[in-house]
Tab-separated table of C-alpha atoms and ligand atoms in Angstrom:
chain	number	residue	atom	x	y	z
Y	1	MET	CA	-93.431	-53.794	-46.227
Y	2	ARG	CA	-90.598	-51.486	-45.175
Y	3	HIS	CA	-92.699	-50.206	-42.247
Y	4	ALA	CA	-93.370	-53.761	-41.021
Y	5	LEU	CA	-89.670	-54.604	-41.290
Y	6	LEU	CA	-88.797	-51.498	-39.258
Y	7	ILE	CA	-91.252	-52.576	-36.534
Y	8	LEU	CA	-89.752	-56.083	-36.514
Y	9	ILE	CA	-86.205	-54.704	-36.146
Y	10	THR	CA	-87.257	-52.313	-33.375
Y	11	VAL	CA	-89.057	-55.038	-31.444
Y	12	SER	CA	-86.140	-57.457	-31.766
Y	13	LEU	CA	-83.678	-54.785	-30.562
Y	14	LEU	CA	-85.886	-53.939	-27.601
Y	15	VAL	CA	-86.092	-57.642	-26.763
Y	16	SER	CA	-82.325	-58.034	-27.141
Y	17	PHE	CA	-81.820	-55.089	-24.768
Y	18	ALA	CA	-84.472	-56.272	-22.323
Y	19	ALA	CA	-82.575	-56.899	-19.127
Y	20	PRO	CA	-83.534	-60.162	-17.323
Y	21	VAL	CA	-85.116	-59.862	-13.925
Y	22	ALA	CA	-82.445	-60.176	-11.234
Y	23	ALA	CA	-81.652	-63.863	-10.641
Y	24	GLY	CA	-78.738	-66.231	-11.151
Y	25	ASN	CA	-76.291	-66.513	-8.243
Y	26	PRO	CA	-76.726	-66.601	-5.271
Y	27	ILE	CA	-79.642	-69.056	-5.680
Y	28	ILE	CA	-81.120	-68.184	-2.266
Y	29	ARG	CA	-81.499	-64.500	-1.498
Y	30	ASP	CA	-83.887	-64.225	1.448
Y	31	ARG	CA	-81.478	-65.641	4.046
Y	32	PHE	CA	-77.807	-66.502	4.362
Y	33	THR	CA	-76.862	-70.096	3.540
Y	34	ALA	CA	-73.526	-71.949	3.517
Y	35	ASP	CA	-71.756	-75.318	3.259
Y	36	PRO	CA	-74.071	-76.767	0.576
Y	37	ALA	CA	-74.491	-80.538	0.270
Y	38	ALA	CA	-76.651	-81.950	-2.532
Y	39	LEU	CA	-78.503	-85.241	-2.969
Y	40	VAL	CA	-80.140	-86.452	-6.205
Y	41	HIS	CA	-83.192	-88.596	-5.413
Y	42	ASP	CA	-86.300	-89.539	-7.395
Y	43	GLY	CA	-85.732	-86.931	-10.128
Y	44	LYS	CA	-85.208	-84.055	-7.717
Y	45	VAL	CA	-82.194	-82.404	-6.147
Y	46	TYR	CA	-82.250	-81.841	-2.382
Y	47	LEU	CA	-79.922	-79.179	-1.037
Y	48	TYR	CA	-78.894	-79.346	2.606
Y	49	VAL	CA	-77.302	-76.091	3.794
Y	50	GLY	CA	-76.192	-74.339	6.951
Y	51	HIS	CA	-78.140	-71.226	7.961
Y	52	ASP	CA	-75.881	-68.252	8.752
Y	53	GLU	CA	-77.585	-66.028	11.345
Y	54	ALA	CA	-74.680	-63.863	12.539
Y	55	GLU	CA	-75.356	-60.117	12.803
Y	56	VAL	CA	-73.804	-57.799	10.223
Y	57	ASP	CA	-70.946	-57.003	12.629
Y	58	GLY	CA	-70.785	-60.555	13.969
Y	59	ASN	CA	-67.318	-62.051	14.495
Y	60	PHE	CA	-68.125	-65.742	14.446
Y	61	TYR	CA	-70.566	-68.343	13.088
Y	62	VAL	CA	-74.100	-68.343	14.470
Y	63	MET	CA	-75.695	-71.460	12.994
Y	64	ASN	CA	-78.684	-72.867	14.872
Y	65	GLN	CA	-80.096	-75.101	12.189
Y	66	TRP	CA	-79.673	-76.694	8.800
Y	67	LEU	CA	-82.152	-75.994	6.002
Y	68	ILE	CA	-83.424	-78.228	3.197
Y	69	TYR	CA	-84.293	-76.930	-0.280
Y	70	SER	CA	-85.429	-78.896	-3.332
Y	71	SER	CA	-85.482	-78.310	-7.071
Y	72	SER	CA	-86.449	-80.169	-10.231
Y	73	ASP	CA	-84.489	-77.862	-12.567
Y	74	MET	CA	-81.533	-76.532	-10.494
Y	75	ILE	CA	-82.857	-72.990	-11.052
Y	76	HIS	CA	-86.029	-72.767	-8.931
Y	77	TRP	CA	-85.506	-73.767	-5.287
Y	78	GLU	CA	-88.156	-74.329	-2.634
Y	79	LEU	CA	-87.567	-74.381	1.128
Y	80	GLU	CA	-88.771	-77.787	2.302
Y	81	GLY	CA	-87.768	-77.988	5.954
Y	82	GLN	CA	-85.115	-77.601	8.580
Y	83	LEU	CA	-83.248	-79.584	11.235
Y	84	PRO	CA	-82.428	-77.727	14.489
Y	85	ARG	CA	-79.016	-78.269	16.076
Y	86	ALA	CA	-81.030	-78.935	19.264
Y	87	GLU	CA	-82.060	-82.317	17.791
Y	88	PHE	CA	-78.624	-83.404	19.012
Y	89	ASP	CA	-79.107	-82.759	22.743
Y	90	TRP	CA	-75.536	-83.879	23.540
Y	91	ALA	CA	-74.292	-80.910	21.461
Y	92	ARG	CA	-74.052	-77.236	22.417
Y	93	ASP	CA	-74.058	-73.679	21.079
Y	94	PRO	CA	-75.196	-72.487	17.613
Y	95	SER	CA	-72.767	-74.975	16.028
Y	96	ALA	CA	-74.796	-76.391	13.109
Y	97	TRP	CA	-71.794	-76.440	10.808
Y	98	ALA	CA	-71.138	-78.365	7.577
Y	99	ALA	CA	-73.270	-81.459	7.001
Y	100	GLN	CA	-74.349	-83.913	4.285
Y	101	THR	CA	-77.312	-86.204	3.710
Y	102	ILE	CA	-77.046	-89.492	1.802
Y	103	GLU	CA	-79.728	-92.083	0.943
Y	104	ARG	CA	-79.297	-95.830	1.441
Y	105	ASP	CA	-81.970	-98.495	1.121
Y	106	GLY	CA	-84.767	-95.952	1.430
Y	107	LYS	CA	-83.385	-94.290	4.558
Y	108	PHE	CA	-81.777	-90.841	4.670
Y	109	TYR	CA	-78.736	-90.302	6.859
Y	110	TRP	CA	-77.830	-86.698	7.767
Y	111	TYR	CA	-74.225	-86.454	9.003
Y	112	VAL	CA	-73.631	-83.154	10.820
Y	113	THR	CA	-70.900	-81.119	12.469
Y	114	VAL	CA	-71.718	-79.856	15.978
Y	115	LEU	CA	-69.823	-78.888	19.145
Y	116	ASN	CA	-69.837	-81.702	21.702
Y	117	ARG	CA	-71.213	-80.848	25.162
Y	118	ASP	CA	-68.729	-83.025	27.075
Y	119	PRO	CA	-67.055	-82.139	30.409
Y	120	VAL	CA	-63.826	-83.806	29.303
Y	121	PRO	CA	-61.868	-81.065	27.433
Y	122	GLU	CA	-60.379	-83.458	24.875
Y	123	ARG	CA	-63.915	-84.547	23.958
Y	124	ALA	CA	-65.478	-81.098	23.916
Y	125	GLY	CA	-64.428	-80.058	20.408
Y	126	ASN	CA	-66.335	-80.369	17.157
Y	127	ALA	CA	-67.905	-83.791	16.660
Y	128	ILE	CA	-69.875	-85.638	13.997
Y	129	GLY	CA	-73.434	-86.718	14.683
Y	130	VAL	CA	-75.950	-88.470	12.448
Y	131	ALA	CA	-79.735	-88.218	12.165
Y	132	VAL	CA	-81.922	-90.607	10.194
Y	133	SER	CA	-85.316	-90.403	8.496
Y	134	ASP	CA	-87.474	-92.300	6.033
Y	135	HIS	CA	-87.965	-89.057	4.084
Y	136	PRO	CA	-85.472	-86.646	2.490
Y	137	THR	CA	-86.931	-83.494	4.049
Y	138	GLN	CA	-88.693	-84.328	7.325
Y	139	GLY	CA	-88.741	-86.551	10.396
Y	140	PHE	CA	-84.988	-86.614	11.003
Y	141	ARG	CA	-84.042	-87.920	14.450
Y	142	ASP	CA	-80.661	-88.308	16.156
Y	143	ALA	CA	-79.734	-91.909	15.305
Y	144	ILE	CA	-77.215	-92.486	18.126
Y	145	GLY	CA	-77.832	-90.041	21.007
Y	146	GLY	CA	-74.167	-89.090	20.982
Y	147	PRO	CA	-71.266	-88.465	18.582
Y	148	LEU	CA	-70.480	-90.906	15.759
Y	149	VAL	CA	-66.950	-89.429	15.803
Y	150	ARG	CA	-65.694	-87.534	18.878
Y	151	SER	CA	-62.798	-85.086	18.851
Y	152	ASP	CA	-60.616	-87.405	20.973
Y	153	MET	CA	-61.080	-90.314	18.516
Y	154	ALA	CA	-58.987	-88.761	15.747
Y	155	GLU	CA	-55.388	-87.529	15.916
Y	156	ARG	CA	-55.535	-83.834	16.888
Y	157	PRO	CA	-53.323	-81.494	14.835
Y	158	PRO	CA	-50.598	-79.737	16.900
Y	159	ASN	CA	-52.081	-76.238	16.580
Y	160	MET	CA	-55.380	-77.123	18.245
Y	161	GLY	CA	-56.080	-76.817	21.963
Y	162	GLY	CA	-58.870	-78.463	24.002
Y	163	GLY	CA	-61.060	-80.709	21.862
Y	164	GLY	CA	-59.853	-79.070	18.683
Y	165	TRP	CA	-61.774	-78.501	15.462
Y	166	HIS	CA	-60.388	-81.380	13.390
Y	167	VAL	CA	-63.560	-83.516	13.609
Y	168	LEU	CA	-65.891	-81.591	11.306
Y	169	ASP	CA	-67.203	-81.354	7.736
Y	170	PRO	CA	-68.380	-84.973	7.308
Y	171	THR	CA	-68.967	-86.318	3.821
Y	172	VAL	CA	-70.153	-89.837	3.020
Y	173	PHE	CA	-69.458	-91.749	-0.180
Y	174	LEU	CA	-71.320	-94.963	-1.040
Y	175	ASP	CA	-69.154	-96.991	-3.437
Y	176	ASP	CA	-70.534	-99.180	-6.231
Y	177	ASP	CA	-69.819	-102.296	-4.145
Y	178	GLY	CA	-72.064	-101.037	-1.321
Y	179	GLN	CA	-69.197	-100.039	0.975
Y	180	ALA	CA	-69.841	-96.658	2.662
Y	181	TYR	CA	-66.983	-94.367	3.624
Y	182	LEU	CA	-67.032	-91.368	5.990
Y	183	TYR	CA	-64.467	-88.598	5.392
Y	184	TRP	CA	-63.932	-85.551	7.581
Y	185	GLY	CA	-61.332	-83.155	8.939
Y	186	ASN	CA	-59.731	-79.797	9.366
Y	187	THR	CA	-55.933	-79.490	8.895
Y	188	TYR	CA	-55.815	-83.311	8.967
Y	189	LEU	CA	-58.062	-85.297	6.618
Y	190	PHE	CA	-59.485	-88.598	7.863
Y	191	TYR	CA	-61.656	-91.452	6.635
Y	192	ALA	CA	-63.172	-94.603	8.017
Y	193	LYS	CA	-65.472	-97.272	6.652
Y	194	LEU	CA	-69.065	-97.300	7.866
Y	195	LYS	CA	-71.004	-100.441	8.752
Y	196	ASP	CA	-74.032	-101.203	6.603
Y	197	ASN	CA	-76.188	-99.638	9.336
Y	198	MET	CA	-74.486	-96.327	8.366
Y	199	ILE	CA	-74.277	-95.194	12.010
Y	200	GLU	CA	-71.179	-97.057	13.223
Y	201	LEU	CA	-67.566	-96.880	12.107
Y	202	ASP	CA	-66.328	-100.163	10.703
Y	203	GLY	CA	-62.649	-100.506	11.558
Y	204	ASP	CA	-59.847	-98.000	11.988
Y	205	ILE	CA	-59.712	-94.279	11.356
Y	206	HIS	CA	-57.102	-93.448	8.685
Y	207	ARG	CA	-55.366	-90.161	7.848
Y	208	ILE	CA	-55.238	-89.155	4.182
Y	209	GLU	CA	-52.155	-87.477	2.707
Y	210	ILE	CA	-52.595	-85.848	-0.706
Y	211	GLU	CA	-49.511	-86.213	-2.845
Y	212	ASP	CA	-47.991	-83.245	-4.752
Y	213	MET	CA	-50.380	-80.709	-3.220
Y	214	PRO	CA	-49.148	-77.086	-3.630
Y	215	GLY	CA	-50.674	-76.030	-0.305
Y	216	THR	CA	-52.275	-77.474	2.821
Y	217	PHE	CA	-55.532	-79.337	3.325
Y	218	THR	CA	-57.986	-77.162	5.262
Y	219	GLU	CA	-61.467	-78.797	5.366
Y	220	ALA	CA	-64.676	-79.425	3.346
Y	221	PRO	CA	-63.961	-82.842	1.772
Y	222	TRP	CA	-66.399	-84.214	-0.840
Y	223	LEU	CA	-66.143	-87.290	-3.090
Y	224	HIS	CA	-67.580	-87.987	-6.492
Y	225	GLN	CA	-66.825	-90.583	-9.156
Y	226	HIS	CA	-66.538	-90.131	-12.912
Y	227	ASN	CA	-65.495	-92.678	-15.541
Y	228	GLY	CA	-63.947	-94.962	-12.910
Y	229	THR	CA	-61.880	-92.202	-11.292
Y	230	TYR	CA	-62.564	-91.116	-7.712
Y	231	TYR	CA	-62.388	-87.334	-7.147
Y	232	LEU	CA	-61.711	-85.883	-3.704
Y	233	THR	CA	-62.488	-82.153	-3.631
Y	234	PHE	CA	-61.599	-80.030	-0.612
Y	235	ALA	CA	-60.790	-76.566	0.756
Y	236	MET	CA	-57.066	-75.825	0.472
Y	237	ASN	CA	-55.073	-73.101	2.288
Y	238	PHE	CA	-56.738	-70.124	3.999
Y	239	PRO	CA	-58.464	-67.999	2.724
Y	240	GLU	CA	-59.787	-71.131	1.130
Y	241	GLN	CA	-59.421	-72.231	-2.454
Y	242	ILE	CA	-61.213	-75.375	-3.615
Y	243	ALA	CA	-58.961	-78.044	-5.129
Y	244	TYR	CA	-59.222	-81.664	-6.212
Y	245	ALA	CA	-57.241	-84.878	-6.048
Y	246	THR	CA	-57.845	-88.175	-7.840
Y	247	SER	CA	-57.437	-91.869	-7.125
Y	248	ASP	CA	-58.543	-95.207	-8.508
Y	249	SER	CA	-59.879	-96.137	-5.063
Y	250	PRO	CA	-61.958	-94.342	-2.383
Y	251	GLU	CA	-59.156	-95.322	0.016
Y	252	GLY	CA	-56.478	-93.581	-2.068
Y	253	PRO	CA	-53.620	-92.999	-2.604
Y	254	TRP	CA	-54.718	-89.510	-3.640
Y	255	THR	CA	-52.780	-87.376	-6.142
Y	256	TYR	CA	-53.357	-83.639	-6.392
Y	257	GLY	CA	-55.230	-82.779	-9.614
Y	258	GLY	CA	-55.649	-78.996	-9.689
Y	259	LEU	CA	-57.419	-75.848	-8.545
Y	260	LEU	CA	-61.207	-75.909	-8.934
Y	261	MET	CA	-62.042	-72.418	-7.637
Y	262	ASP	CA	-59.941	-69.577	-6.286
Y	263	VAL	CA	-60.671	-67.588	-3.120
Y	264	MET	CA	-64.103	-65.919	-3.078
Y	265	PRO	CA	-64.216	-62.165	-2.360
Y	266	GLY	CA	-65.414	-61.349	1.160
Y	267	THR	CA	-65.262	-64.803	2.719
Y	268	GLY	CA	-62.321	-66.828	3.964
Y	269	THR	CA	-64.221	-70.083	3.511
Y	270	ASN	CA	-65.711	-71.899	0.581
Y	271	HIS	CA	-67.414	-75.293	0.721
Y	272	GLN	CA	-68.471	-77.404	-2.262
Y	273	ALA	CA	-70.785	-80.196	-3.322
Y	274	ILE	CA	-70.515	-81.900	-6.720
Y	275	ILE	CA	-73.391	-83.810	-8.326
Y	276	GLU	CA	-74.520	-85.062	-11.701
Y	277	PHE	CA	-78.189	-84.379	-12.463
Y	278	ASP	CA	-79.941	-85.068	-15.762
Y	279	GLY	CA	-76.577	-85.756	-17.418
Y	280	GLN	CA	-75.039	-82.401	-16.344
Y	281	TRP	CA	-72.354	-81.926	-13.668
Y	282	TYR	CA	-72.819	-79.152	-11.110
Y	283	PHE	CA	-70.435	-77.465	-8.703
Y	284	ILE	CA	-72.310	-75.984	-5.726
Y	285	HIS	CA	-70.492	-73.691	-3.286
Y	286	HIS	CA	-70.858	-70.487	-1.258
Y	287	SER	CA	-69.867	-66.818	-1.450
Y	288	ALA	CA	-70.335	-63.579	0.498
Y	289	ALA	CA	-72.173	-61.967	-2.433
Y	290	LEU	CA	-75.438	-60.700	-0.899
Y	291	PRO	CA	-75.578	-57.183	0.575
Y	292	THR	CA	-74.008	-57.261	4.094
Y	293	GLY	CA	-72.603	-60.694	3.226
Y	294	GLY	CA	-69.329	-61.810	4.769
Y	295	ASP	CA	-67.508	-64.637	6.558
Y	296	TYR	CA	-70.532	-65.414	8.707
Y	297	ARG	CA	-73.260	-64.341	6.267
Y	298	ARG	CA	-72.726	-66.497	3.181
Y	299	SER	CA	-74.761	-67.519	0.139
Y	300	VAL	CA	-74.992	-70.626	-2.035
Y	301	HIS	CA	-74.080	-70.517	-5.751
Y	302	ILE	CA	-74.299	-73.130	-8.526
Y	303	GLU	CA	-72.115	-73.517	-11.648
Y	304	LYS	CA	-72.128	-76.103	-14.433
Y	305	PHE	CA	-68.887	-77.865	-15.264
Y	306	GLU	CA	-67.477	-80.767	-17.306
Y	307	HIS	CA	-64.627	-83.235	-16.811
Y	308	ASN	CA	-62.045	-83.007	-19.611
Y	309	PRO	CA	-61.417	-86.155	-21.695
Y	310	ASP	CA	-58.202	-86.760	-19.728
Y	311	GLY	CA	-60.176	-86.663	-16.468
Y	312	SER	CA	-58.894	-83.255	-15.400
Y	313	ILE	CA	-61.270	-80.427	-14.399
Y	314	ASP	CA	-60.569	-76.841	-15.431
Y	315	THR	CA	-60.550	-74.092	-12.815
Y	316	LEU	CA	-64.089	-72.692	-12.551
Y	317	THR	CA	-65.069	-69.019	-12.467
Y	318	PRO	CA	-67.950	-68.186	-10.131
Y	319	THR	CA	-70.565	-66.308	-12.163
Y	320	SER	CA	-73.298	-63.830	-11.302
Y	321	SER	CA	-75.486	-65.137	-14.148
Y	322	GLY	CA	-75.321	-68.678	-12.764
Y	323	LEU	CA	-77.512	-71.229	-14.556
Y	324	ALA	CA	-80.421	-68.910	-15.324
Y	325	PHE	CA	-78.989	-66.309	-17.670
Y	326	ASN	CA	-76.312	-65.465	-20.217
Y	327	PRO	CA	-73.993	-62.575	-19.476
Y	328	TYR	CA	-73.625	-59.555	-21.793
Y	329	ARG	CA	-70.751	-57.610	-23.220
Y	330	ILE	CA	-71.127	-53.804	-23.483
Y	331	GLN	CA	-69.886	-52.752	-26.953
Y	332	ALA	CA	-68.749	-49.194	-27.673
Y	333	TYR	CA	-70.400	-47.404	-30.629
Y	334	SER	CA	-67.305	-45.267	-31.089
Y	335	ASN	CA	-65.048	-48.320	-31.542
Y	336	ARG	CA	-66.836	-51.536	-32.419
Y	337	ASP	CA	-63.816	-53.605	-31.256
Y	338	ALA	CA	-63.979	-52.095	-27.773
Y	339	TYR	CA	-66.051	-53.346	-24.840
Y	340	ILE	CA	-66.407	-52.200	-21.219
Y	341	ARG	CA	-64.381	-54.397	-18.859
Y	342	HIS	CA	-63.317	-53.967	-15.244
Y	343	GLU	CA	-59.718	-53.777	-14.055
Y	344	ASN	CA	-58.776	-53.069	-10.424
Y	345	TYR	CA	-62.439	-52.288	-9.733
Y	346	ARG	CA	-62.486	-49.626	-12.458
Y	347	PRO	CA	-64.436	-49.825	-15.768
Y	348	LEU	CA	-62.562	-49.070	-18.997
Y	349	LEU	CA	-62.740	-49.973	-22.673
Y	350	GLY	CA	-60.807	-53.043	-23.712
Y	351	ASP	CA	-60.812	-55.627	-26.434
Y	352	LEU	CA	-63.233	-58.527	-26.672
Y	353	ASP	CA	-60.894	-61.175	-25.188
Y	354	PRO	CA	-63.482	-64.030	-25.440
Y	355	GLY	CA	-62.322	-66.096	-22.480
Y	356	ASN	CA	-61.953	-63.159	-20.125
Y	357	TYR	CA	-64.738	-62.791	-17.581
Y	358	ASP	CA	-63.778	-59.191	-16.778
Y	359	VAL	CA	-65.529	-58.102	-19.966
Y	360	LYS	CA	-68.794	-59.885	-19.139
Y	361	TRP	CA	-71.668	-58.360	-17.188
Y	362	HIS	CA	-74.797	-59.806	-15.595
Y	363	VAL	CA	-77.259	-57.125	-16.704
Y	364	VAL	CA	-80.205	-57.139	-14.308
Y	365	ALA	CA	-83.296	-55.102	-13.541
Y	366	GLY	CA	-82.277	-51.878	-11.834
Y	367	LEU	CA	-81.370	-52.239	-8.176
Y	368	LEU	CA	-83.567	-49.175	-7.712
Y	369	ASP	CA	-87.042	-50.678	-8.152
Y	370	GLY	CA	-88.876	-49.047	-10.971
Y	371	ASP	CA	-89.930	-49.471	-14.581
Y	372	GLU	CA	-88.379	-51.947	-16.972
Y	373	ASP	CA	-86.085	-49.309	-18.493
Y	374	LEU	CA	-84.002	-49.313	-15.297
Y	375	ILE	CA	-80.999	-51.642	-15.330
Y	376	SER	CA	-77.859	-52.346	-13.320
Y	377	PHE	CA	-74.533	-53.830	-14.410
Y	378	GLN	CA	-73.189	-56.579	-12.128
Y	379	ALA	CA	-69.694	-57.963	-12.793
Y	380	GLU	CA	-70.106	-61.526	-14.095
Y	381	ASN	CA	-67.098	-62.705	-12.078
Y	382	PHE	CA	-67.599	-60.553	-8.960
Y	383	THR	CA	-71.076	-61.408	-7.759
Y	384	GLY	CA	-72.648	-58.618	-5.751
Y	385	TYR	CA	-70.355	-55.967	-7.298
Y	386	TYR	CA	-71.971	-53.355	-9.582
Y	387	LEU	CA	-70.926	-50.392	-11.708
Y	388	ALA	CA	-71.776	-47.442	-9.463
Y	389	HIS	CA	-71.099	-43.753	-10.004
Y	390	THR	CA	-70.299	-40.975	-7.552
Y	391	SER	CA	-71.570	-37.390	-7.519
Y	392	THR	CA	-68.223	-36.342	-9.058
Y	393	GLY	CA	-68.821	-38.658	-12.019
Y	394	THR	CA	-66.308	-41.420	-11.360
Y	395	VAL	CA	-67.549	-44.960	-11.903
Y	396	ALA	CA	-66.225	-47.963	-9.991
Y	397	LEU	CA	-67.071	-51.592	-9.323
Y	398	ARG	CA	-68.496	-51.587	-5.803
Y	399	LYS	CA	-70.174	-54.171	-3.563
Y	400	ASN	CA	-73.903	-53.590	-3.221
Y	401	ASP	CA	-74.447	-52.711	0.445
Y	402	GLY	CA	-78.217	-52.743	0.012
Y	403	SER	CA	-78.562	-49.028	0.772
Y	404	TYR	CA	-80.861	-46.731	-1.232
Y	405	ASP	CA	-77.905	-44.495	-2.016
Y	406	PHE	CA	-75.957	-47.382	-3.551
Y	407	GLN	CA	-78.986	-48.634	-5.467
Y	408	ARG	CA	-79.509	-45.132	-6.914
Y	409	ARG	CA	-75.869	-44.827	-7.965
Y	410	ALA	CA	-75.861	-48.291	-9.551
Y	411	THR	CA	-79.124	-47.929	-11.489
Y	412	PHE	CA	-79.214	-46.495	-15.026
Y	413	ARG	CA	-82.112	-45.712	-17.301
Y	414	LYS	CA	-81.746	-47.341	-20.725
Y	415	ARG	CA	-82.458	-44.813	-23.491
Y	416	ASP	CA	-82.299	-44.981	-27.286
Y	417	GLY	CA	-78.686	-44.509	-28.326
Y	418	LEU	CA	-77.775	-40.807	-28.525
Y	419	ALA	CA	-75.595	-41.441	-31.588
Y	420	ASP	CA	-77.903	-44.091	-33.066
Y	421	SER	CA	-81.360	-44.977	-31.792
Y	422	GLU	CA	-80.773	-48.645	-32.578
Y	423	TRP	CA	-78.105	-48.649	-29.891
Y	424	ALA	CA	-78.501	-47.626	-26.259
Y	425	SER	CA	-77.376	-44.910	-23.868
Y	426	PHE	CA	-77.513	-45.189	-20.093
Y	427	GLN	CA	-78.644	-42.186	-18.058
Y	428	THR	CA	-78.052	-41.848	-14.324
Y	429	THR	CA	-81.131	-41.924	-12.090
Y	430	ASP	CA	-80.016	-39.446	-9.433
Y	431	GLU	CA	-81.451	-35.983	-9.080
Y	432	LEU	CA	-78.376	-34.215	-10.457
Y	433	GLU	CA	-78.494	-32.743	-13.941
Y	434	GLU	CA	-78.848	-35.124	-16.870
Y	435	ARG	CA	-75.782	-37.360	-16.945
Y	436	TYR	CA	-74.913	-40.418	-18.984
Y	437	LEU	CA	-72.430	-43.322	-18.876
Y	438	LEU	CA	-69.669	-42.504	-21.371
Y	439	HIS	CA	-65.995	-43.058	-22.033
Y	440	ARG	CA	-63.079	-40.706	-22.638
Y	441	PRO	CA	-60.877	-41.063	-25.718
Y	442	ASN	CA	-58.390	-42.961	-23.509
Y	443	GLY	CA	-61.105	-45.546	-22.701
Y	444	THR	CA	-61.777	-44.665	-19.054
Y	445	VAL	CA	-65.475	-44.791	-18.229
Y	446	PHE	CA	-67.342	-42.174	-16.179
Y	447	VAL	CA	-70.726	-40.418	-16.019
Y	448	GLY	CA	-71.130	-36.821	-17.053
Y	449	PRO	CA	-73.166	-34.188	-18.827
Y	450	LEU	CA	-72.952	-34.426	-22.586
Y	451	THR	CA	-72.119	-32.146	-25.467
Y	452	GLU	CA	-73.104	-33.093	-29.018
Y	453	ALA	CA	-69.530	-34.350	-29.502
Y	454	ASP	CA	-69.956	-36.846	-26.654
Y	455	HIS	CA	-72.944	-38.655	-28.132
Y	456	GLU	CA	-70.861	-41.334	-29.832
Y	457	ARG	CA	-68.883	-42.012	-26.638
Y	458	ALA	CA	-72.145	-42.325	-24.685
Y	459	THR	CA	-73.667	-44.921	-27.028
Y	460	PHE	CA	-73.319	-48.666	-26.428
Y	461	ARG	CA	-74.873	-51.993	-27.350
Y	462	LEU	CA	-75.544	-54.945	-24.971
Y	463	ARG	CA	-74.369	-58.112	-26.731
Y	464	GLU	CA	-75.602	-61.328	-25.124
Y	465	VAL	CA	-72.819	-63.930	-24.702
Y	466	ARG	CA	-74.088	-67.332	-25.770
Y	467	GLU	CA	-70.964	-69.493	-25.346
X	1	FUB	O1	-69.782	-73.026	8.241
X	1	FUB	C1	-68.941	-73.386	9.324
X	1	FUB	C2	-67.641	-73.964	8.804
X	1	FUB	O2	-67.032	-73.029	7.902
X	1	FUB	C3	-67.807	-75.249	8.001
X	1	FUB	O3	-67.889	-76.381	8.840
X	1	FUB	C4	-66.545	-75.205	7.162
X	1	FUB	O4	-66.556	-76.052	6.046
X	1	FUB	C5	-66.513	-73.725	6.755
X	1	FUB	O5	-67.358	-73.493	5.643
């Protein structure tokens, strides 16, 4: 009986230590994607994104097309199709910037940002076009053969020359009464009603002022409705935060509500979509988290969120685990109240601090491909950043650059705990002499060779966080 119990305990510990295969955020890892817009239709979610194709050292956006993904569970995404910027032959350059698709009466309308190919300078800025199809992922065709909104049709902010870049980032909201509204803008935020045909403005263009905003409107508007309140979310300031305002009408007045997400590391922009699917609210946005990611090589993330009973929305933390996994805390054997956290890109022991994301880690299969005992520790709230050691033994939180050298320094082999085999110890995978992850009495974390006395400080337990 005792033997069977021992086997059961061992198996359960191995399972509890088993690191999940790398997944979570970003949701798309084989190309760079940005400016997500989501549509719920017929029990599926369709994701319309920009495709970032700038080189690693690129200094501006190179976006030749938009891509369409679909999912039935928000975790597994399939590439369904694409729409080339060239479909709009009145546009120019690789300018397939932020866009959104909405369904009405069985037709799908894809509102896009492009640069207008117009000889008149005031008309040659960003413009909004619209394509239409009978299907959510294919057959889209330019519905007008020219801009729906041209740069000279909306008041140009004072700091913009030529055609300006204030006519971009279209979002369309279809109200319960069947009235459709188009919002757009950079620096200035605009809206206009759409006719029922969805491809003509219906009436005047209006500027939106957001009351009590602790910053300036930048771009990326999106509307959603919850419990009778209209929510306008948008990029604020630069580098961009995402904030929200509320109103009891899609025409405002809009009152600032709060910060939804702070600036993302490595990219000056962020761009969000908010949907409800299967009774759960989702916040979809972008980062620079993939190796060689940056301002012009971005990646789409998804987080769950809820509206508070008073209608407010708490500030969200972008997570590496995303929807697919729970993060872990790394508990010290030597002090059961101490856990590895990161502070100023350095790991050290600290207390549990339940709400603090610095003490949570997305434990994934080792960046260095190999057997299942290899794992890597990604910061839960700094996607793409891993605990990596140097040849001198220091350990820091560093962005994965995709190189073999980084992968080797950020991959550890999980061993039975040196102080207690029911715990774990983490050995480096480089060629140097046998070294382990351990902490000093003062709590700083490093890798080094071990004496018998170090075994307790080189023994840890991965505790899954199921909040
Ligand atoms: O991706 C190009 C531009 O950057 C989008 O139009 C803006 O929202 C910002 O994300």
